[in-house]
Short mmCIF file of N, CA and C in Angstrom, two decimals:
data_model
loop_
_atom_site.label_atom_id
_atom_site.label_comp_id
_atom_site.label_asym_id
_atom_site.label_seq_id
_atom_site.Cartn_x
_atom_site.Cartn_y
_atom_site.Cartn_z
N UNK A 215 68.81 -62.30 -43.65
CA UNK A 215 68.36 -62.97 -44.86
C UNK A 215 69.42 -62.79 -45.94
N UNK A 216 70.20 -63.60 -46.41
CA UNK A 216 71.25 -63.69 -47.06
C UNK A 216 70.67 -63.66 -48.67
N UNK A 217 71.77 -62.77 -49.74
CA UNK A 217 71.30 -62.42 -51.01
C UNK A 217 72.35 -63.43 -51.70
N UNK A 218 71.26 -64.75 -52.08
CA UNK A 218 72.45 -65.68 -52.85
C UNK A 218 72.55 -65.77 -54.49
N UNK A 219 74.11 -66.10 -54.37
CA UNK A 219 74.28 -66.59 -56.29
C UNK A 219 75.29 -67.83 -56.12
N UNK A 220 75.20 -68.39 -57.19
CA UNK A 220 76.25 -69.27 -58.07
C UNK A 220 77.14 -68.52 -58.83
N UNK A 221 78.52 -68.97 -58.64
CA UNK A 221 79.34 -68.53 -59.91
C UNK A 221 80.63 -69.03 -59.57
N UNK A 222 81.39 -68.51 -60.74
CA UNK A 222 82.86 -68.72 -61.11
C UNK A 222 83.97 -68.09 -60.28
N UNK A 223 84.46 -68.46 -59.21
CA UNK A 223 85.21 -67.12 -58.90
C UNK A 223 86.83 -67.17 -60.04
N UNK A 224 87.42 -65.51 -60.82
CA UNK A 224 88.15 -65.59 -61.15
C UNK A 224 89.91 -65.58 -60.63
N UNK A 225 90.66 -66.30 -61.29
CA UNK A 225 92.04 -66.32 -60.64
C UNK A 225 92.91 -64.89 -60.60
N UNK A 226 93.68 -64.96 -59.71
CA UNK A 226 93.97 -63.45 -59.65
C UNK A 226 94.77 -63.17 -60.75
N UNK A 227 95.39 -63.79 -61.92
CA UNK A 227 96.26 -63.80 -63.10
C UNK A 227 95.53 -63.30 -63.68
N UNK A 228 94.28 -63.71 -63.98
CA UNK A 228 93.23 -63.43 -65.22
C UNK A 228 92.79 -62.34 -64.64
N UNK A 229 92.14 -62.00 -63.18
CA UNK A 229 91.39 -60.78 -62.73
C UNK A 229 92.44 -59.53 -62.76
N UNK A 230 94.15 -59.72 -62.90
CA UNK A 230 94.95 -59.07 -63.53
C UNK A 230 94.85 -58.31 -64.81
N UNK A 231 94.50 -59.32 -65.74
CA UNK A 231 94.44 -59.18 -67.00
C UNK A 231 92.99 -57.94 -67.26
N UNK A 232 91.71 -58.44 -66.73
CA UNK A 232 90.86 -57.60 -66.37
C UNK A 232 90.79 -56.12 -65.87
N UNK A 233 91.77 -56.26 -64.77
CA UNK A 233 92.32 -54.85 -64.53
C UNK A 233 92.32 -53.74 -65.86
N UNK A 234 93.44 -54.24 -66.22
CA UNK A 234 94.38 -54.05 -67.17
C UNK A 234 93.05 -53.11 -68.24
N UNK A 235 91.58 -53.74 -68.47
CA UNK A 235 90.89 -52.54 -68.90
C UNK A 235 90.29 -51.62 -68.75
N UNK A 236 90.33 -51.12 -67.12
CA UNK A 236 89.82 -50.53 -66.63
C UNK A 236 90.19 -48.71 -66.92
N UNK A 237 89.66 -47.94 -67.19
CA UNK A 237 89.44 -46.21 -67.25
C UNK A 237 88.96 -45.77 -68.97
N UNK A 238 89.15 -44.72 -69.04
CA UNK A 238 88.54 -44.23 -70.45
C UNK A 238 87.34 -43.62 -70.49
N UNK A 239 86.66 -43.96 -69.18
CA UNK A 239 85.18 -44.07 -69.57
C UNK A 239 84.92 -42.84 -67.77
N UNK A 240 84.29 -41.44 -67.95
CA UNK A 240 83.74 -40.78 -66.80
C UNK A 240 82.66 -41.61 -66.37
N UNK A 241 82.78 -41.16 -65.07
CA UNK A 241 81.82 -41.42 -64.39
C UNK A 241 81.33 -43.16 -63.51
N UNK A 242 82.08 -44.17 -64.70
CA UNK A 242 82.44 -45.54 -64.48
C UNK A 242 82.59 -45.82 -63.30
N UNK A 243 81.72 -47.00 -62.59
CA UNK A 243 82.22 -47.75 -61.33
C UNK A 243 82.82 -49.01 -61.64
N UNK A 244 83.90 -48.86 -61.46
CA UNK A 244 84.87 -50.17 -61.98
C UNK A 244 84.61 -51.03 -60.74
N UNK A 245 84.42 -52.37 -61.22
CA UNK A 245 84.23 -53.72 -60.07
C UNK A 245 85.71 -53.66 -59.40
N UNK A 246 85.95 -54.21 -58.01
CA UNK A 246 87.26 -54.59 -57.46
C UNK A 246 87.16 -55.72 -58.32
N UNK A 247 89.01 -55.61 -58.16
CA UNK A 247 89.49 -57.21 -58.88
C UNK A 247 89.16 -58.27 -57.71
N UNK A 248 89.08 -58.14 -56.83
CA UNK A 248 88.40 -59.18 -55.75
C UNK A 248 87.04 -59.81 -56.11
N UNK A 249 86.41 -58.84 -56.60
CA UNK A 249 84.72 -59.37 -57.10
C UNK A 249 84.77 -59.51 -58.41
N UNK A 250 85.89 -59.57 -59.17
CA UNK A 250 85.41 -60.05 -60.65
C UNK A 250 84.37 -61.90 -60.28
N UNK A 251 84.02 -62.24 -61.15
CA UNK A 251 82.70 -63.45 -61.05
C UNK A 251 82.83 -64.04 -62.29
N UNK A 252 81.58 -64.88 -62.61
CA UNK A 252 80.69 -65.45 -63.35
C UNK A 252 79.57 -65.67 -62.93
N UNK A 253 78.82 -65.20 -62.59
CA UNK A 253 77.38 -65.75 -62.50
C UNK A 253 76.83 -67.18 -62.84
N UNK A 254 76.69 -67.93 -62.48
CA UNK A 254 75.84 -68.82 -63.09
C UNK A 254 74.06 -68.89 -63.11
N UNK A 255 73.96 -68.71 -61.47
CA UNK A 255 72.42 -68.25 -61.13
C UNK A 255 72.15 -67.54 -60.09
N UNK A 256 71.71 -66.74 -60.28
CA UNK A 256 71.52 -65.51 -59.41
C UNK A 256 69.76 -66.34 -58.14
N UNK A 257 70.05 -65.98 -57.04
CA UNK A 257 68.89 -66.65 -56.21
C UNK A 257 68.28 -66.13 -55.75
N UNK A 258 68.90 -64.85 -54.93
CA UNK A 258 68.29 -63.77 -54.68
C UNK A 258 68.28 -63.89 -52.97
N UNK A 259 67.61 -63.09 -52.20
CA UNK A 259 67.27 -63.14 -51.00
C UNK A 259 66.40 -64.71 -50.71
N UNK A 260 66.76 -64.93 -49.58
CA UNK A 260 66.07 -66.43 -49.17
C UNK A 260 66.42 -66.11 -47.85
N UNK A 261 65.73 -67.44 -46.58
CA UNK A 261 65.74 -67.50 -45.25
C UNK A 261 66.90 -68.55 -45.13
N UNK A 262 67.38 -68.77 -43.75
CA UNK A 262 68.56 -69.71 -43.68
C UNK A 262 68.31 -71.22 -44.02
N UNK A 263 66.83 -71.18 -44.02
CA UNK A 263 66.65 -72.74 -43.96
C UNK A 263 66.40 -73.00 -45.62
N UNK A 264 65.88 -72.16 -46.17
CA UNK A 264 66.04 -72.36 -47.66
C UNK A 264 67.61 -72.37 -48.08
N UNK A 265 68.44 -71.23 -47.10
CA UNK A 265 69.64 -71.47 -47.83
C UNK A 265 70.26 -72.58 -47.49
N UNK A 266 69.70 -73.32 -46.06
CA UNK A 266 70.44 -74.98 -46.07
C UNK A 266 69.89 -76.00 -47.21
N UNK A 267 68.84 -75.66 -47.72
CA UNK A 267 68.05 -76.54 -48.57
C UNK A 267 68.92 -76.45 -49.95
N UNK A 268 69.26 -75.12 -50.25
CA UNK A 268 70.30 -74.53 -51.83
C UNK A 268 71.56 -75.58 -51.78
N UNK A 269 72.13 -75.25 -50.02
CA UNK A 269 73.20 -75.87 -50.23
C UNK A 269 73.38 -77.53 -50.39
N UNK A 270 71.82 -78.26 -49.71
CA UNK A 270 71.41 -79.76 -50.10
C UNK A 270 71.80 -79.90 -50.95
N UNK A 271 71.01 -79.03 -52.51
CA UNK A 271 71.07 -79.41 -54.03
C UNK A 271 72.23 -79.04 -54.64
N UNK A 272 73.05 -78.56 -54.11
CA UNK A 272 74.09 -78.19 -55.27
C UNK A 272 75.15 -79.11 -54.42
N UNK A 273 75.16 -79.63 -53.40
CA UNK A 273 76.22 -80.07 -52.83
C UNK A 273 75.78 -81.81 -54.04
N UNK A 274 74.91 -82.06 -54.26
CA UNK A 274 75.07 -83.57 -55.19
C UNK A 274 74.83 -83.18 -56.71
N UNK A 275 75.45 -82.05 -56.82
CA UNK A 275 75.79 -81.53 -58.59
C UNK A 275 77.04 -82.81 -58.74
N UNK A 276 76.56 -83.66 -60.40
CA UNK A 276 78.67 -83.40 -60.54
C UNK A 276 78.27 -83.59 -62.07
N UNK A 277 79.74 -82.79 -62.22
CA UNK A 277 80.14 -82.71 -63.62
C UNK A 277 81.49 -82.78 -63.89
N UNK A 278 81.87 -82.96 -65.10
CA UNK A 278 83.31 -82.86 -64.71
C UNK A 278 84.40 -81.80 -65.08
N UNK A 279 85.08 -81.49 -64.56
CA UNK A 279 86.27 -80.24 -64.28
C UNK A 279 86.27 -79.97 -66.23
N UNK A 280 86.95 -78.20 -66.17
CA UNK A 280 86.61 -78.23 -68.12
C UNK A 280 87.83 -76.94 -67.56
N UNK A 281 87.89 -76.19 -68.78
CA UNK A 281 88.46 -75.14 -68.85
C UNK A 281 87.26 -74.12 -69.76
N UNK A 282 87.64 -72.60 -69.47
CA UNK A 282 86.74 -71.61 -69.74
C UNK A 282 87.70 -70.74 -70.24
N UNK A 283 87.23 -69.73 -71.58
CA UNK A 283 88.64 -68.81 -71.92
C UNK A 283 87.78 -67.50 -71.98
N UNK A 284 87.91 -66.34 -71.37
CA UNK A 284 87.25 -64.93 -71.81
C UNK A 284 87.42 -64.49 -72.89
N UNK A 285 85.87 -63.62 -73.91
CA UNK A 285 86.76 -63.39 -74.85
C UNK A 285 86.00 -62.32 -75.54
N UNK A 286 86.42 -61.18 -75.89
CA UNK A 286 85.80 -59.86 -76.24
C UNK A 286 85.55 -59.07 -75.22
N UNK A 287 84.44 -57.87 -75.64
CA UNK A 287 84.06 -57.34 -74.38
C UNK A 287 82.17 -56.82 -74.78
N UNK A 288 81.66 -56.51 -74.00
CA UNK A 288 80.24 -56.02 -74.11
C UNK A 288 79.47 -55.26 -73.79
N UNK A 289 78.11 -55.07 -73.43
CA UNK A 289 77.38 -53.85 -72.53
C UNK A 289 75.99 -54.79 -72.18
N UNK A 290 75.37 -54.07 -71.63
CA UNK A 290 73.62 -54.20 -71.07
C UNK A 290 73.57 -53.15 -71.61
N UNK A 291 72.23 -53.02 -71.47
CA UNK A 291 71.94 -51.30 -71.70
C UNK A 291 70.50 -51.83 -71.70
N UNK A 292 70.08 -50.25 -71.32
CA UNK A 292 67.97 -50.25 -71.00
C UNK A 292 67.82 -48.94 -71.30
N UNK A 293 66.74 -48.94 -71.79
CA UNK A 293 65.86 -47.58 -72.55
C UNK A 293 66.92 -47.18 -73.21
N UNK A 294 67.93 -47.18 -74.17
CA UNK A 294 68.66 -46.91 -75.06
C UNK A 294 70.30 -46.47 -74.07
N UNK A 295 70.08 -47.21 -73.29
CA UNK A 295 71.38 -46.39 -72.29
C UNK A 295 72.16 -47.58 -71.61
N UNK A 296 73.34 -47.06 -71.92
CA UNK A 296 74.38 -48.65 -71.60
C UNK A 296 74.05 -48.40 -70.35
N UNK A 297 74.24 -49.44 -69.37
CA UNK A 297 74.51 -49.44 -67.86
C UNK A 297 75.58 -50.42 -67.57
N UNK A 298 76.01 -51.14 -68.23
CA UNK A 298 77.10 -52.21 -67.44
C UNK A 298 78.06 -52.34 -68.91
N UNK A 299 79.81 -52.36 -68.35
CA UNK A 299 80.09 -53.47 -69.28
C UNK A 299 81.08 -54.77 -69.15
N UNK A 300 81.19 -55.34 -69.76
CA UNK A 300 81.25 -56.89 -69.60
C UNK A 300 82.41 -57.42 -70.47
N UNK A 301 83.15 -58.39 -69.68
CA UNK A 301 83.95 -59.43 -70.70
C UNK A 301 82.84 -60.56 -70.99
N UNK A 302 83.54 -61.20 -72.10
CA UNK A 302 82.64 -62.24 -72.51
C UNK A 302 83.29 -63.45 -71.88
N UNK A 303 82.57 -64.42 -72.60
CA UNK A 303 83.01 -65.97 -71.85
C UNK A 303 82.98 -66.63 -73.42
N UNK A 304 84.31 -67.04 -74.22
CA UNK A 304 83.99 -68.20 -75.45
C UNK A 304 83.18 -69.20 -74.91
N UNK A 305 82.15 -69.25 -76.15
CA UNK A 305 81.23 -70.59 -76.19
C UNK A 305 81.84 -71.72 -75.42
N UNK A 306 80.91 -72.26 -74.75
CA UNK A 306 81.45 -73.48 -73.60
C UNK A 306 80.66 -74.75 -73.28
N UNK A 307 80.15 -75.56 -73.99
CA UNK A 307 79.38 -76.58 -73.76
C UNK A 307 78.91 -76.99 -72.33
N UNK A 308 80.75 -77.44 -71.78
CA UNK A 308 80.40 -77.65 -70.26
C UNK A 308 80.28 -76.40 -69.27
N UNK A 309 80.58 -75.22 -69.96
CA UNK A 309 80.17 -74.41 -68.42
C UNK A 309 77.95 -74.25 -68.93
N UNK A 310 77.82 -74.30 -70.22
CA UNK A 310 76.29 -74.74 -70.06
C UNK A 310 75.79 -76.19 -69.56
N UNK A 311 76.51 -76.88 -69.22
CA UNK A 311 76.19 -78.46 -69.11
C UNK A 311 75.88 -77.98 -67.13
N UNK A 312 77.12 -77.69 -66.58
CA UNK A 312 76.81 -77.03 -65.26
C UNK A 312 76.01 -75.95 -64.89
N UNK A 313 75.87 -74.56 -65.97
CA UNK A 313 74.84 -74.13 -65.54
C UNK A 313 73.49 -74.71 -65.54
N UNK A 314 73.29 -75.51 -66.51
CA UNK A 314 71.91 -76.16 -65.95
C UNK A 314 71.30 -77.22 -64.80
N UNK A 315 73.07 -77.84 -64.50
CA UNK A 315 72.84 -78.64 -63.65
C UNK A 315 72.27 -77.55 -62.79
N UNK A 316 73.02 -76.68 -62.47
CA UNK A 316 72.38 -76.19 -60.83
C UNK A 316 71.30 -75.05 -61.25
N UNK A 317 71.04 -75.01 -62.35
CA UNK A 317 69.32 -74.22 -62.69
C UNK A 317 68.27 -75.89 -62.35
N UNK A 318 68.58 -77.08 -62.29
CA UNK A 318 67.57 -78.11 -62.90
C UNK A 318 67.67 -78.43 -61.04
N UNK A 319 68.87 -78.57 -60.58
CA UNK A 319 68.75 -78.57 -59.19
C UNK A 319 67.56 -77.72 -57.85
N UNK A 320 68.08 -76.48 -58.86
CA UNK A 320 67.35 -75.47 -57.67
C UNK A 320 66.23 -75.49 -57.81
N UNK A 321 65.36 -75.41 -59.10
CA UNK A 321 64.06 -76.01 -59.56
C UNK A 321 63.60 -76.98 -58.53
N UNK A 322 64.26 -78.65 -59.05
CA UNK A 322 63.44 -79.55 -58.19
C UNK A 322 63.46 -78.81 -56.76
N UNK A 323 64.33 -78.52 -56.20
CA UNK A 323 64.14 -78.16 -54.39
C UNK A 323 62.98 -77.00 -54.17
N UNK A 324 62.13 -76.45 -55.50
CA UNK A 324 61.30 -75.57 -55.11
C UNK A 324 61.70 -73.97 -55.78
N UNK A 325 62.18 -73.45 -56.39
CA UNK A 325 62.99 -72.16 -56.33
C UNK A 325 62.42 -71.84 -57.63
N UNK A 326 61.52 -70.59 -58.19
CA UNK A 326 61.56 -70.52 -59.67
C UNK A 326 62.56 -70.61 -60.57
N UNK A 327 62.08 -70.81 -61.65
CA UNK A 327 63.17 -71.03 -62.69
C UNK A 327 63.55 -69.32 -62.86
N UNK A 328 64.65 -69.67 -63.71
CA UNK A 328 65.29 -68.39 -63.49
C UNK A 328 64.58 -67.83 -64.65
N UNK A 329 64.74 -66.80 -64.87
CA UNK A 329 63.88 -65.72 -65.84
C UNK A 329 64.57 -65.33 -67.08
N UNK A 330 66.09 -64.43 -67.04
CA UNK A 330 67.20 -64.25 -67.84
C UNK A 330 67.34 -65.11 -68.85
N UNK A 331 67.45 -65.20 -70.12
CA UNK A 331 68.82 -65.68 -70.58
C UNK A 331 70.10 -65.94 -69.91
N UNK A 332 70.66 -66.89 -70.03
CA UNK A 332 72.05 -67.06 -69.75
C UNK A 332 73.02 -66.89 -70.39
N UNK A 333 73.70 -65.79 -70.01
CA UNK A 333 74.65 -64.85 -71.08
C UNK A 333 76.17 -64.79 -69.89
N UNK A 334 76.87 -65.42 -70.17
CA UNK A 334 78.27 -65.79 -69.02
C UNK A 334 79.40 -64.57 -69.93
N UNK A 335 79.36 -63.88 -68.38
CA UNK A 335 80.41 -62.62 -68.28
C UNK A 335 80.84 -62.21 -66.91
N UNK A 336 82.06 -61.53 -66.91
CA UNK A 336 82.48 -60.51 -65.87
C UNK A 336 82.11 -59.41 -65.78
N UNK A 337 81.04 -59.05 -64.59
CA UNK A 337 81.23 -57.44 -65.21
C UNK A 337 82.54 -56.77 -64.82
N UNK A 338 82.69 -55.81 -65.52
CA UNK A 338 83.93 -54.83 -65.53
C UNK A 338 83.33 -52.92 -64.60
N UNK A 339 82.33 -53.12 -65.21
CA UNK A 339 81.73 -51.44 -64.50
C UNK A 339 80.80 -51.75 -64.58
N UNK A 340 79.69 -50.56 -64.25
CA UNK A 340 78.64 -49.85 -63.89
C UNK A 340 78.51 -48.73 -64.32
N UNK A 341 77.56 -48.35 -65.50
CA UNK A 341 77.85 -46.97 -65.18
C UNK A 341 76.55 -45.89 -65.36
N UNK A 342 77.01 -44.83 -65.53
CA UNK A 342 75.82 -43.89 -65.45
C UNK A 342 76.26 -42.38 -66.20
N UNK A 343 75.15 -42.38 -67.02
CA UNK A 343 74.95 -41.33 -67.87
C UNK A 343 77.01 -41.43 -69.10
N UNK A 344 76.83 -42.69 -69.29
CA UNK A 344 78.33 -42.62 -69.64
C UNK A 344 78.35 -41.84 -71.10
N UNK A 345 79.10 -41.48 -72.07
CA UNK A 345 79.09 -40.83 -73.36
C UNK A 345 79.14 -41.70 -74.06
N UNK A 346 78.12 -42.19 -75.25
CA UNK A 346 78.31 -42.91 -75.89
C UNK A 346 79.44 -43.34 -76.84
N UNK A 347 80.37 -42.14 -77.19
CA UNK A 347 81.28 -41.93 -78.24
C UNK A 347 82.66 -42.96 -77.45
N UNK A 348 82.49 -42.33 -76.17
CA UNK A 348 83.50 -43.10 -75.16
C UNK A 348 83.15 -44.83 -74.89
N UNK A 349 82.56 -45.21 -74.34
CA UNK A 349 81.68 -46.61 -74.78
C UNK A 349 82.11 -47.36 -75.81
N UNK A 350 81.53 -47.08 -77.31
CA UNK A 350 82.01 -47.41 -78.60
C UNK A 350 83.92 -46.84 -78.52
N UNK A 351 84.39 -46.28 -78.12
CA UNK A 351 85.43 -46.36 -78.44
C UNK A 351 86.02 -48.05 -77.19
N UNK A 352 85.68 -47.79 -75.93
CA UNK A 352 86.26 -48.66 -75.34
C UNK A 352 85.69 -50.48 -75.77
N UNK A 353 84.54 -50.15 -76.68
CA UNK A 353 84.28 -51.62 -77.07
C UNK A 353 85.14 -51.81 -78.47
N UNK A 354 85.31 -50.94 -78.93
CA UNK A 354 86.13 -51.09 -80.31
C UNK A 354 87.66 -51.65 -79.90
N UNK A 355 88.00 -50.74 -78.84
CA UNK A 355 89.35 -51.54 -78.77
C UNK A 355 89.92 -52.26 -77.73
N UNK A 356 89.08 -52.64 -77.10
CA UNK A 356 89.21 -53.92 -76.32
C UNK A 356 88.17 -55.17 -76.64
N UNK A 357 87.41 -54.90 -78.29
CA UNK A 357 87.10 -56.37 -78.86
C UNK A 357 87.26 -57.44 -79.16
N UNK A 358 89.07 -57.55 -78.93
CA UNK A 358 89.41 -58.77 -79.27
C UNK A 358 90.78 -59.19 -77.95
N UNK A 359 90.06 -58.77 -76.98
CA UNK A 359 90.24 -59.29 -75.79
C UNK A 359 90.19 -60.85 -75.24
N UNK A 360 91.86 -61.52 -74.91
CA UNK A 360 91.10 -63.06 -74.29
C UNK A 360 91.88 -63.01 -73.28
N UNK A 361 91.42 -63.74 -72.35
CA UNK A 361 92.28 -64.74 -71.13
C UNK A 361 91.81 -65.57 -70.87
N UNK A 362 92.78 -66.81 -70.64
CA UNK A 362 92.47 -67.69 -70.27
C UNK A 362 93.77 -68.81 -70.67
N UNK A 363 93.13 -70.00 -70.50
CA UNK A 363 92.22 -70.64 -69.71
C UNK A 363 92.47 -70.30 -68.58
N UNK A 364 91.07 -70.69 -68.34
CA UNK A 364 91.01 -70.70 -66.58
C UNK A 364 90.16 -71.83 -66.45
N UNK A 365 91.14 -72.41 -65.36
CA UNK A 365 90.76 -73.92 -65.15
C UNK A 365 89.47 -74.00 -64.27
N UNK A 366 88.14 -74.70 -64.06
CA UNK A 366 87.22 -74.79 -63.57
C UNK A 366 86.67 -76.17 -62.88
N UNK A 367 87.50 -75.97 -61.40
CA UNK A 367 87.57 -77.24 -61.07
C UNK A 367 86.39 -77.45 -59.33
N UNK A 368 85.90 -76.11 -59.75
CA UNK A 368 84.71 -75.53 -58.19
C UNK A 368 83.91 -74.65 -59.08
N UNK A 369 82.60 -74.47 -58.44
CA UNK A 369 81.58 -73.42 -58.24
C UNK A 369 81.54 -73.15 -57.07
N UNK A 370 80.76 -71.95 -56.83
CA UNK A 370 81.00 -71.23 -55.38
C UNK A 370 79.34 -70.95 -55.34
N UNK A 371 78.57 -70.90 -54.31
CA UNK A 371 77.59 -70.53 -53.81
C UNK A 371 78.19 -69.04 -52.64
N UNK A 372 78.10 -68.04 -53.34
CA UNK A 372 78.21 -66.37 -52.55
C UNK A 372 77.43 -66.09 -51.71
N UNK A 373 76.92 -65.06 -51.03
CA UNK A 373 76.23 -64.13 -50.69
C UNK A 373 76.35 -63.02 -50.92
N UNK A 374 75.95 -61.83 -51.10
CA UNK A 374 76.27 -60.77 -51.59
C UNK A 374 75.42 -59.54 -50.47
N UNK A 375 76.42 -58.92 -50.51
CA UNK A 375 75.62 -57.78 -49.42
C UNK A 375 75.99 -56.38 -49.80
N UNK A 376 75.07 -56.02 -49.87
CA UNK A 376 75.13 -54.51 -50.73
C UNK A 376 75.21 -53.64 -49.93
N UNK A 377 76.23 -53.14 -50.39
CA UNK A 377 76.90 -51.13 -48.97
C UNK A 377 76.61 -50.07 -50.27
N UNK A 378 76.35 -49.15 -49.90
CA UNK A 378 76.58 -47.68 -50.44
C UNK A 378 77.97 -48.03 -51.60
N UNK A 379 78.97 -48.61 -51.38
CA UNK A 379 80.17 -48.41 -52.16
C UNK A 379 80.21 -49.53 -53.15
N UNK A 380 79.47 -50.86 -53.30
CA UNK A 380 78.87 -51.88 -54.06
C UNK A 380 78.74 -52.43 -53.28
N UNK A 381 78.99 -53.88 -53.58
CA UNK A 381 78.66 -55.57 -53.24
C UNK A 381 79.78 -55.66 -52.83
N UNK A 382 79.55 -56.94 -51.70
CA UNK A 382 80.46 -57.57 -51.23
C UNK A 382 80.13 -59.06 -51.58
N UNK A 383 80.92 -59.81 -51.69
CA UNK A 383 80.26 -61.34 -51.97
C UNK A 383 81.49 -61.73 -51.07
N UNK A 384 80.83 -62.61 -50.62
CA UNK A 384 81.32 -63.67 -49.98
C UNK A 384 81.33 -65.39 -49.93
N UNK A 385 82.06 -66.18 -50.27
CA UNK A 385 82.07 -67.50 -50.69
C UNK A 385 81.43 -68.10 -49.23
N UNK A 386 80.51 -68.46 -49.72
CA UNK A 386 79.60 -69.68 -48.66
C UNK A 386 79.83 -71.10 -48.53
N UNK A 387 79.99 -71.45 -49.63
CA UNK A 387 80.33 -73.09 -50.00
C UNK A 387 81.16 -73.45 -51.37
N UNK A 388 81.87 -74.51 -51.37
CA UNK A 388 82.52 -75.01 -52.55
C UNK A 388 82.22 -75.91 -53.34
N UNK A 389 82.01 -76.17 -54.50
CA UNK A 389 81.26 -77.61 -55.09
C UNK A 389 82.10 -77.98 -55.83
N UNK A 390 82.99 -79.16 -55.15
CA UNK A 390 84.26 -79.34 -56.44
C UNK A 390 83.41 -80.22 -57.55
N UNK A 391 84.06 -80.04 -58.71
CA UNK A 391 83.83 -80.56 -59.91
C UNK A 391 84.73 -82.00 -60.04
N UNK A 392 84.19 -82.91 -60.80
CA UNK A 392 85.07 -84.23 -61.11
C UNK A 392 86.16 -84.09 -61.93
N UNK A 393 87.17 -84.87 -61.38
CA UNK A 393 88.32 -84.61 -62.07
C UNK A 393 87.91 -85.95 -63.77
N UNK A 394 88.45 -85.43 -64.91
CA UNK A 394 88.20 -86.22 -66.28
C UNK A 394 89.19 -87.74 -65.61
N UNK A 395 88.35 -88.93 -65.76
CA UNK A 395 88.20 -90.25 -65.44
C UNK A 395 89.74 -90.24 -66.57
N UNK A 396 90.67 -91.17 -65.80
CA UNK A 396 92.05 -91.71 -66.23
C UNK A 396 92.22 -92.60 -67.17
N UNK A 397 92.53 -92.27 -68.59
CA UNK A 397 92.80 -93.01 -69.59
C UNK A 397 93.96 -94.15 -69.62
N UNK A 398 94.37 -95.37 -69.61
CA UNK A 398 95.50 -95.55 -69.68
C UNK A 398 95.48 -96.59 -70.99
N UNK A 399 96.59 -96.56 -71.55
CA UNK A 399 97.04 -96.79 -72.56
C UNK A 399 97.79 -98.24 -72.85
N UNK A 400 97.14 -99.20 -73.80
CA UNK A 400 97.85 -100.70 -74.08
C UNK A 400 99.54 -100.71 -74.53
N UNK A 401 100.04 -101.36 -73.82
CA UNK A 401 101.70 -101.85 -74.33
C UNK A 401 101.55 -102.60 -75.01
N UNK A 402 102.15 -103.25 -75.42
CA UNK A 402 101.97 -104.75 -76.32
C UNK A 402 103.41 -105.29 -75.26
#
């Protein structure tokens, strides 16, 4: 029974750049630069025939190709305690224009709506029992963090399979995006 998502996969230039903020912080499980992401919609466990049904609806998504730029950095946190932290994603019309396509997709085929807010990031770590003083220092100075663009010309439908050491995701399918329709221009 396969654990599915939607998302962004990042380029290895930018998942470079990502690197690049990784330590400061005990105890931290830093993501591989292989699994940096975007989420778009998380699906969860399903049977194969639901997951042929996922791949029905997203295979007649279209939108057209955009660019996306990262930018700052962030946390989760529950009962007063960070647990994750995060690059951001600058405001993006079309990467919300596509996340809803394939939230409005998976809907009609049957699938609850998703629950979350939609808040578009990388995570960077995981962590546990981290020091707060350390935290606030690593959000203070990696706040004005960007990369990008990164061109967005696919979504990926993953699977994800969880070991003792994290996730593994694995790309299942590709959904290319439309290339922007060709302007051409009057001579006289």
């Amino acid at each position: 029974m396969p654990r599915l998502f939607t998302g962004l996969e990042i380029p290895s230039d930018v998942a470079f750049e990502l690197d690049l903020l990784r330590g400061g912080i005990g105890g931290a499980r830093w993501i591989d630069r292989e699994n940096f992401h975007i989420t778009l919609r998380f699906i969860g466990d399903v049977n194969e025939d639901v997951a042929d049904d996922i791949h029905d609806a997203l295979r007649f998504i279209r939108t057209r190709r955009f660019d996306l730029t990262l930018a700052g950095v962030g946390h989760f946190e529950s009962a007063g305690q960070v647990h994750t932290l995060w690059a951001g994603v600058e405001k993006n019309p079309d990467l919300l224009a596509l996340r809803d396509r394939i939230e409005s997709a998976l809907v009609r085929m049957g699938l609850p709506p998703e629950g979350r807010r939609f808040l578009p990031h990388v995570t960077l770590c995981r962590l546990r029992d981290a020091s707060v003083a350390r935290v606030s220092g690593f959000l203070a100075a990696n706040n004005l963090f960007r990369a990008g663009p990164i061109p967005v010309a696919h979504f990926t439908l993953f699977s994800s399979y969880l070991q003792h050491s994290g996730a593994i995701y694995t790309p299942e399918a590709e959904y290319f995006l439309q290339a922007a329709p060709e302007t051409r221009g009057l001579t006289a």
